[in-house]
Short mmCIF file of C-alpha atoms in Angstrom, two decimals:
data_model
loop_
_atom_site.label_atom_id
_atom_site.label_comp_id
_atom_site.label_asym_id
_atom_site.label_seq_id
_atom_site.Cartn_x
_atom_site.Cartn_y
_atom_site.Cartn_z
CA UNK A 4 -58.07 54.90 26.70
CA UNK A 5 -56.29 55.04 23.24
CA UNK A 6 -57.94 52.62 20.83
CA UNK A 7 -54.63 50.89 20.56
CA UNK A 8 -54.62 50.12 23.88
CA UNK A 9 -58.01 49.18 23.96
CA UNK A 10 -56.47 46.50 21.19
CA UNK A 11 -54.08 45.00 23.35
CA UNK A 12 -56.19 44.41 26.08
CA UNK A 13 -58.92 43.00 24.16
CA UNK A 14 -55.80 40.70 22.63
CA UNK A 15 -54.89 39.92 26.34
CA UNK A 16 -58.07 38.94 27.60
CA UNK A 17 -58.64 36.84 24.05
CA UNK A 18 -55.38 35.16 25.33
CA UNK A 19 -56.12 34.36 29.01
CA UNK A 20 -59.87 33.33 27.65
CA UNK A 21 -58.26 31.04 25.19
CA UNK A 22 -56.06 29.40 27.88
CA UNK A 23 -58.84 29.25 30.52
CA UNK A 24 -61.06 27.76 27.73
CA UNK A 25 -58.56 25.07 27.25
CA UNK A 26 -58.66 24.22 31.12
CA UNK A 27 -63.19 23.58 31.41
CA UNK A 28 -62.88 21.51 28.17
CA UNK A 29 -60.77 19.27 29.76
CA UNK A 30 -62.77 18.53 32.89
CA UNK A 31 -64.39 15.71 33.23
CA UNK A 32 -68.23 16.81 34.06
CA UNK A 33 -71.63 16.77 32.76
CA UNK A 34 -71.18 16.49 29.20
CA UNK A 35 -74.35 19.71 28.97
CA UNK A 36 -72.63 22.19 31.57
CA UNK A 37 -69.13 21.57 29.73
CA UNK A 38 -70.93 22.61 26.22
CA UNK A 39 -72.33 25.75 28.09
CA UNK A 40 -68.73 26.79 30.14
CA UNK A 41 -67.51 26.78 26.02
CA UNK A 42 -69.82 27.90 24.36
CA UNK A 43 -69.69 31.39 26.88
CA UNK A 44 -66.03 31.68 26.92
CA UNK A 45 -66.22 31.37 22.87
CA UNK A 46 -69.08 33.88 22.43
CA UNK A 47 -66.66 36.34 24.11
CA UNK A 48 -63.90 35.84 22.62
CA UNK A 49 -65.81 36.16 19.24
CA UNK A 50 -67.53 40.05 20.56
CA UNK A 51 -63.86 40.83 21.54
CA UNK A 52 -62.74 39.55 17.57
CA UNK A 53 -65.73 41.61 16.51
CA UNK A 54 -65.70 44.74 18.10
CA UNK A 55 -61.97 45.37 18.60
CA UNK A 56 -60.18 43.23 15.40
CA UNK A 57 -63.02 43.43 12.85
CA UNK A 58 -64.46 46.60 14.24
CA UNK A 59 -67.59 45.78 13.51
CA UNK A 60 -69.80 48.69 14.54
CA UNK A 61 -68.32 50.77 11.70
CA UNK A 62 -69.84 47.99 9.16
CA UNK A 63 -73.52 48.35 7.43
CA UNK A 64 -75.96 47.34 10.26
CA UNK A 65 -77.12 44.98 7.86
CA UNK A 66 -73.72 43.07 6.95
CA UNK A 67 -73.24 43.89 11.36
CA UNK A 68 -76.46 41.72 11.71
CA UNK A 69 -75.29 38.86 9.89
CA UNK A 70 -71.59 38.22 11.50
CA UNK A 71 -73.53 38.69 15.12
CA UNK A 72 -76.56 35.89 13.79
CA UNK A 73 -73.14 33.89 13.39
CA UNK A 74 -71.40 34.65 15.84
CA UNK A 75 -74.50 34.60 18.66
CA UNK A 76 -75.73 31.27 16.60
CA UNK A 77 -72.90 28.60 16.56
CA UNK A 78 -72.62 28.94 20.69
CA UNK A 79 -76.21 28.72 20.99
CA UNK A 80 -75.95 25.69 18.36
CA UNK A 81 -73.25 23.76 20.51
CA UNK A 82 -75.58 23.72 23.95
CA UNK A 83 -78.67 23.01 21.80
CA UNK A 84 -77.20 19.77 20.03
CA UNK A 85 -75.05 18.48 23.53
CA UNK A 86 -78.40 18.85 24.64
CA UNK A 87 -80.91 17.61 22.18
CA UNK A 88 -78.41 15.02 20.07
CA UNK A 89 -81.11 12.55 19.77
CA UNK A 90 -83.55 14.43 19.02
CA UNK A 91 -81.58 15.84 15.91
CA UNK A 92 -80.25 12.44 15.03
CA UNK A 93 -83.86 11.53 14.87
CA UNK A 94 -84.63 14.78 12.48
CA UNK A 95 -82.00 13.99 10.19
CA UNK A 96 -82.13 10.11 10.31
CA UNK A 97 -84.35 9.60 7.04
CA UNK A 98 -82.39 12.19 5.26
CA UNK A 99 -78.86 10.22 5.42
CA UNK A 100 -80.07 6.78 5.84
CA UNK B 4 -64.67 42.75 0.70
CA UNK B 5 -68.01 41.83 2.18
CA UNK B 6 -68.75 39.14 -0.45
CA UNK B 7 -65.86 37.06 -0.14
CA UNK B 8 -66.17 37.45 3.60
CA UNK B 9 -69.82 36.40 3.59
CA UNK B 10 -68.84 33.34 0.92
CA UNK B 11 -66.80 31.80 3.38
CA UNK B 12 -69.21 31.90 6.45
CA UNK B 13 -71.45 30.29 4.29
CA UNK B 14 -69.34 27.54 3.65
CA UNK B 15 -68.05 26.75 6.88
CA UNK B 16 -71.96 27.23 8.62
CA UNK B 17 -72.45 24.97 6.17
CA UNK B 18 -69.55 22.11 7.48
CA UNK B 19 -70.91 23.32 11.27
CA UNK B 20 -74.01 22.05 9.77
CA UNK B 21 -72.05 18.61 8.92
CA UNK B 22 -70.64 18.47 11.93
CA UNK B 23 -73.56 18.77 14.11
CA UNK B 24 -75.52 15.92 12.32
CA UNK B 25 -72.27 13.72 12.60
CA UNK B 26 -71.81 14.23 16.37
CA UNK B 27 -75.55 13.82 16.72
CA UNK B 28 -75.38 10.52 14.75
CA UNK B 29 -72.02 8.96 16.65
CA UNK B 30 -72.46 10.31 20.04
CA UNK B 31 -69.05 8.43 21.34
CA UNK B 32 -67.22 8.76 18.90
CA UNK B 33 -67.19 12.80 19.21
CA UNK B 34 -67.11 12.41 23.20
CA UNK B 35 -63.63 10.38 22.76
CA UNK B 36 -62.28 12.08 19.97
CA UNK B 37 -60.92 15.20 21.57
CA UNK B 38 -58.59 12.93 23.76
CA UNK B 39 -57.12 11.51 20.43
CA UNK B 40 -55.66 15.12 19.66
CA UNK B 41 -53.16 17.25 21.17
CA UNK B 42 -55.05 20.24 22.93
CA UNK B 43 -51.31 21.92 23.03
CA UNK B 44 -51.68 21.86 19.29
CA UNK B 45 -54.93 23.41 19.31
CA UNK B 46 -54.23 25.92 21.99
CA UNK B 47 -51.12 26.52 20.00
CA UNK B 48 -52.99 27.28 16.94
CA UNK B 49 -55.11 29.65 18.86
CA UNK B 50 -52.99 32.05 20.50
CA UNK B 51 -50.61 32.02 17.33
CA UNK B 52 -53.85 33.35 14.83
CA UNK B 53 -54.80 35.67 17.80
CA UNK B 54 -51.68 36.82 18.01
CA UNK B 55 -51.76 38.05 14.22
CA UNK B 56 -54.82 38.92 14.49
CA UNK B 57 -54.07 41.76 16.81
CA UNK B 58 -50.89 42.56 14.99
CA UNK B 59 -53.10 43.03 11.77
CA UNK B 60 -55.09 45.24 14.42
CA UNK B 61 -52.11 47.45 15.31
CA UNK B 62 -51.03 47.92 11.49
CA UNK B 63 -53.99 49.62 10.43
CA UNK B 64 -54.37 51.57 13.62
CA UNK B 65 -50.74 52.50 12.78
CA UNK B 66 -51.29 53.69 9.32
CA UNK B 67 -54.25 55.43 10.09
CA UNK B 68 -52.03 57.72 11.95
CA UNK B 69 -49.70 57.85 8.92
CA UNK B 70 -46.54 55.73 10.79
CA UNK B 71 -45.79 53.32 7.76
CA UNK B 72 -42.56 51.81 9.07
CA UNK B 73 -44.59 50.60 12.25
CA UNK B 74 -47.74 49.34 9.80
CA UNK B 75 -44.87 47.85 7.94
CA UNK B 76 -43.14 46.06 11.64
CA UNK B 77 -46.64 45.22 12.44
CA UNK B 78 -47.77 43.58 9.17
CA UNK B 79 -44.21 41.90 9.20
CA UNK B 80 -44.97 40.32 13.14
CA UNK B 81 -48.78 39.21 11.72
CA UNK B 82 -47.02 37.52 8.95
CA UNK B 83 -44.55 35.57 11.14
CA UNK B 84 -47.16 34.99 13.94
CA UNK B 85 -49.70 33.79 10.74
CA UNK B 86 -46.64 30.97 10.14
CA UNK B 87 -47.27 29.68 13.27
CA UNK B 88 -50.04 28.01 12.13
CA UNK B 89 -48.68 25.81 9.42
CA UNK B 90 -45.58 25.23 11.78
CA UNK B 91 -47.93 23.55 14.41
CA UNK B 92 -49.71 22.34 11.78
CA UNK B 93 -47.04 20.28 10.07
CA UNK B 94 -46.28 18.89 14.27
CA UNK B 95 -49.80 18.39 14.89
CA UNK B 96 -50.00 15.81 11.41
CA UNK B 97 -46.86 14.05 11.71
CA UNK B 98 -48.23 13.37 15.16
CA UNK B 99 -51.30 12.43 14.57
CA UNK B 100 -50.04 9.77 11.61
CA UNK B 101 -47.81 8.11 13.69
CA UNK B 102 -50.63 7.73 16.03
CA UNK B 103 -52.60 6.67 13.21
CA UNK B 104 -55.30 8.99 12.74
CA UNK B 105 -55.71 9.35 9.39
CA UNK B 106 -58.09 9.31 6.62
CA UNK B 107 -59.82 5.78 8.33
CA UNK B 108 -59.45 6.63 12.13
CA UNK B 109 -63.41 6.84 11.68
CA UNK B 110 -66.34 9.85 11.69
CA UNK B 111 -64.67 12.50 14.21
CA UNK B 112 -61.16 12.12 12.58
CA UNK B 113 -62.62 12.71 9.10
CA UNK B 114 -64.58 15.45 10.47
CA UNK B 115 -61.96 16.92 12.12
CA UNK B 116 -59.35 16.97 9.03
CA UNK B 117 -62.80 18.03 6.67
CA UNK B 118 -62.51 21.52 8.76
CA UNK B 119 -59.13 21.96 9.80
CA UNK B 120 -57.84 21.56 6.47
CA UNK B 121 -60.86 24.17 4.62
CA UNK B 122 -59.49 26.29 7.54
CA UNK B 123 -55.57 25.61 6.65
CA UNK B 124 -56.58 26.92 3.06
CA UNK B 125 -58.30 30.04 4.28
CA UNK B 126 -54.85 31.11 6.12
CA UNK B 127 -52.78 30.05 2.91
CA UNK B 128 -55.14 32.53 1.25
CA UNK B 129 -54.49 34.95 4.09
CA UNK B 130 -50.87 34.52 4.22
CA UNK B 131 -50.60 34.99 0.68
CA UNK B 132 -52.36 38.21 0.95
CA UNK B 133 -50.44 39.21 3.77
CA UNK B 134 -47.37 39.01 1.35
CA UNK B 135 -49.48 41.86 -0.86
CA UNK B 136 -50.74 43.91 1.84
CA UNK B 137 -46.57 43.79 2.97
CA UNK B 138 -45.19 44.81 -0.63
CA UNK B 139 -47.86 47.61 -1.17
CA UNK B 140 -47.31 48.96 2.41
CA UNK B 141 -43.42 49.21 1.39
CA UNK B 142 -44.06 50.83 -2.00
CA UNK B 143 -46.17 53.37 0.05
CA UNK B 144 -49.12 52.63 -1.66
CA UNK B 145 -51.16 53.36 1.42
CA UNK B 146 -51.97 56.49 3.14
CA UNK B 147 -53.62 57.74 6.23
CA UNK B 148 -56.43 58.93 3.93
CA UNK B 149 -57.11 55.73 1.65
CA UNK B 150 -56.15 52.17 2.46
CA UNK B 151 -59.15 50.02 1.67
CA UNK B 152 -56.55 47.35 0.51
CA UNK B 153 -55.26 46.86 4.02
CA UNK B 154 -58.77 47.52 5.72
CA UNK B 155 -59.96 44.37 3.13
CA UNK B 156 -57.29 42.13 3.70
CA UNK B 157 -57.47 42.74 7.66
CA UNK B 158 -61.49 41.83 7.79
CA UNK B 159 -60.58 39.02 5.55
CA UNK B 160 -57.59 37.39 8.44
CA UNK B 161 -60.23 38.76 11.40
CA UNK B 162 -63.28 36.61 10.32
CA UNK B 163 -60.49 33.75 9.19
CA UNK B 164 -59.27 33.99 12.87
CA UNK B 165 -63.42 34.07 14.02
CA UNK B 166 -63.89 31.04 12.17
CA UNK B 167 -60.98 28.96 14.25
CA UNK B 168 -62.15 30.26 17.05
CA UNK B 169 -65.78 28.19 16.70
CA UNK B 170 -63.73 25.10 15.68
CA UNK B 171 -61.26 25.11 18.46
CA UNK B 172 -63.83 24.44 21.00
CA UNK B 173 -65.87 21.89 18.64
CA UNK B 174 -63.01 19.44 18.45
CA UNK B 175 -60.19 19.72 21.00
CA UNK B 176 -62.31 20.61 24.09
CA UNK B 177 -65.76 19.03 23.49
CA UNK B 178 -65.60 15.65 24.69
#
């Protein structure tokens, strides 16, 4: 498969995930489960952009690691701050009064 | 190039940290927040930016095989789709203000404006950069061997796209 064809397929996947992901968000379910669903879709989309659009595999390993940490960190933080919002509120309460 | 991109990432990482803390302190406001916004507009931004990013990626590949005409066409298409973002923003802001969703509408809406306006500024820089790269491509400044300017712009635009892919679910989906 040509590199152009792979980019086209990645874009198609991204469009489908964006529309499908919007459907996940509009469901009335357990907040943590919705956060997990939304985060998984977010992680897949970020991975597709990094791999096929940004071509991160060609970047310096340190740059690649830093960007991937940011991309993987966000979905994880979404889940953790949804599941443990009370704890985060207590921990940061002293900072913001 | 990467120094600039990491500045952008750091800026948004800080704003995301503020978002998570605000959400932890005001869970009810953030739970009800997405219902106030237009999911159609949010999805529209996402599709415009993703399609614009796709065009820019195709433009880069066209340049790598020395097809300057195709590169220019893909870049122009990328610019048109990129303009879709501020165009939708105008309609969404009109809708929001008509519904009273201004700077006094609570912590969720204030966080929303902070993050999305900051992102909009980055999109504007990207659109200006895209015009510059289109002009350079038109004047034959890039070749298959040397097109680092085009590559640098493409990286910036894809990272701006990535940031939106993070912002979108935070405000439009996580109820």
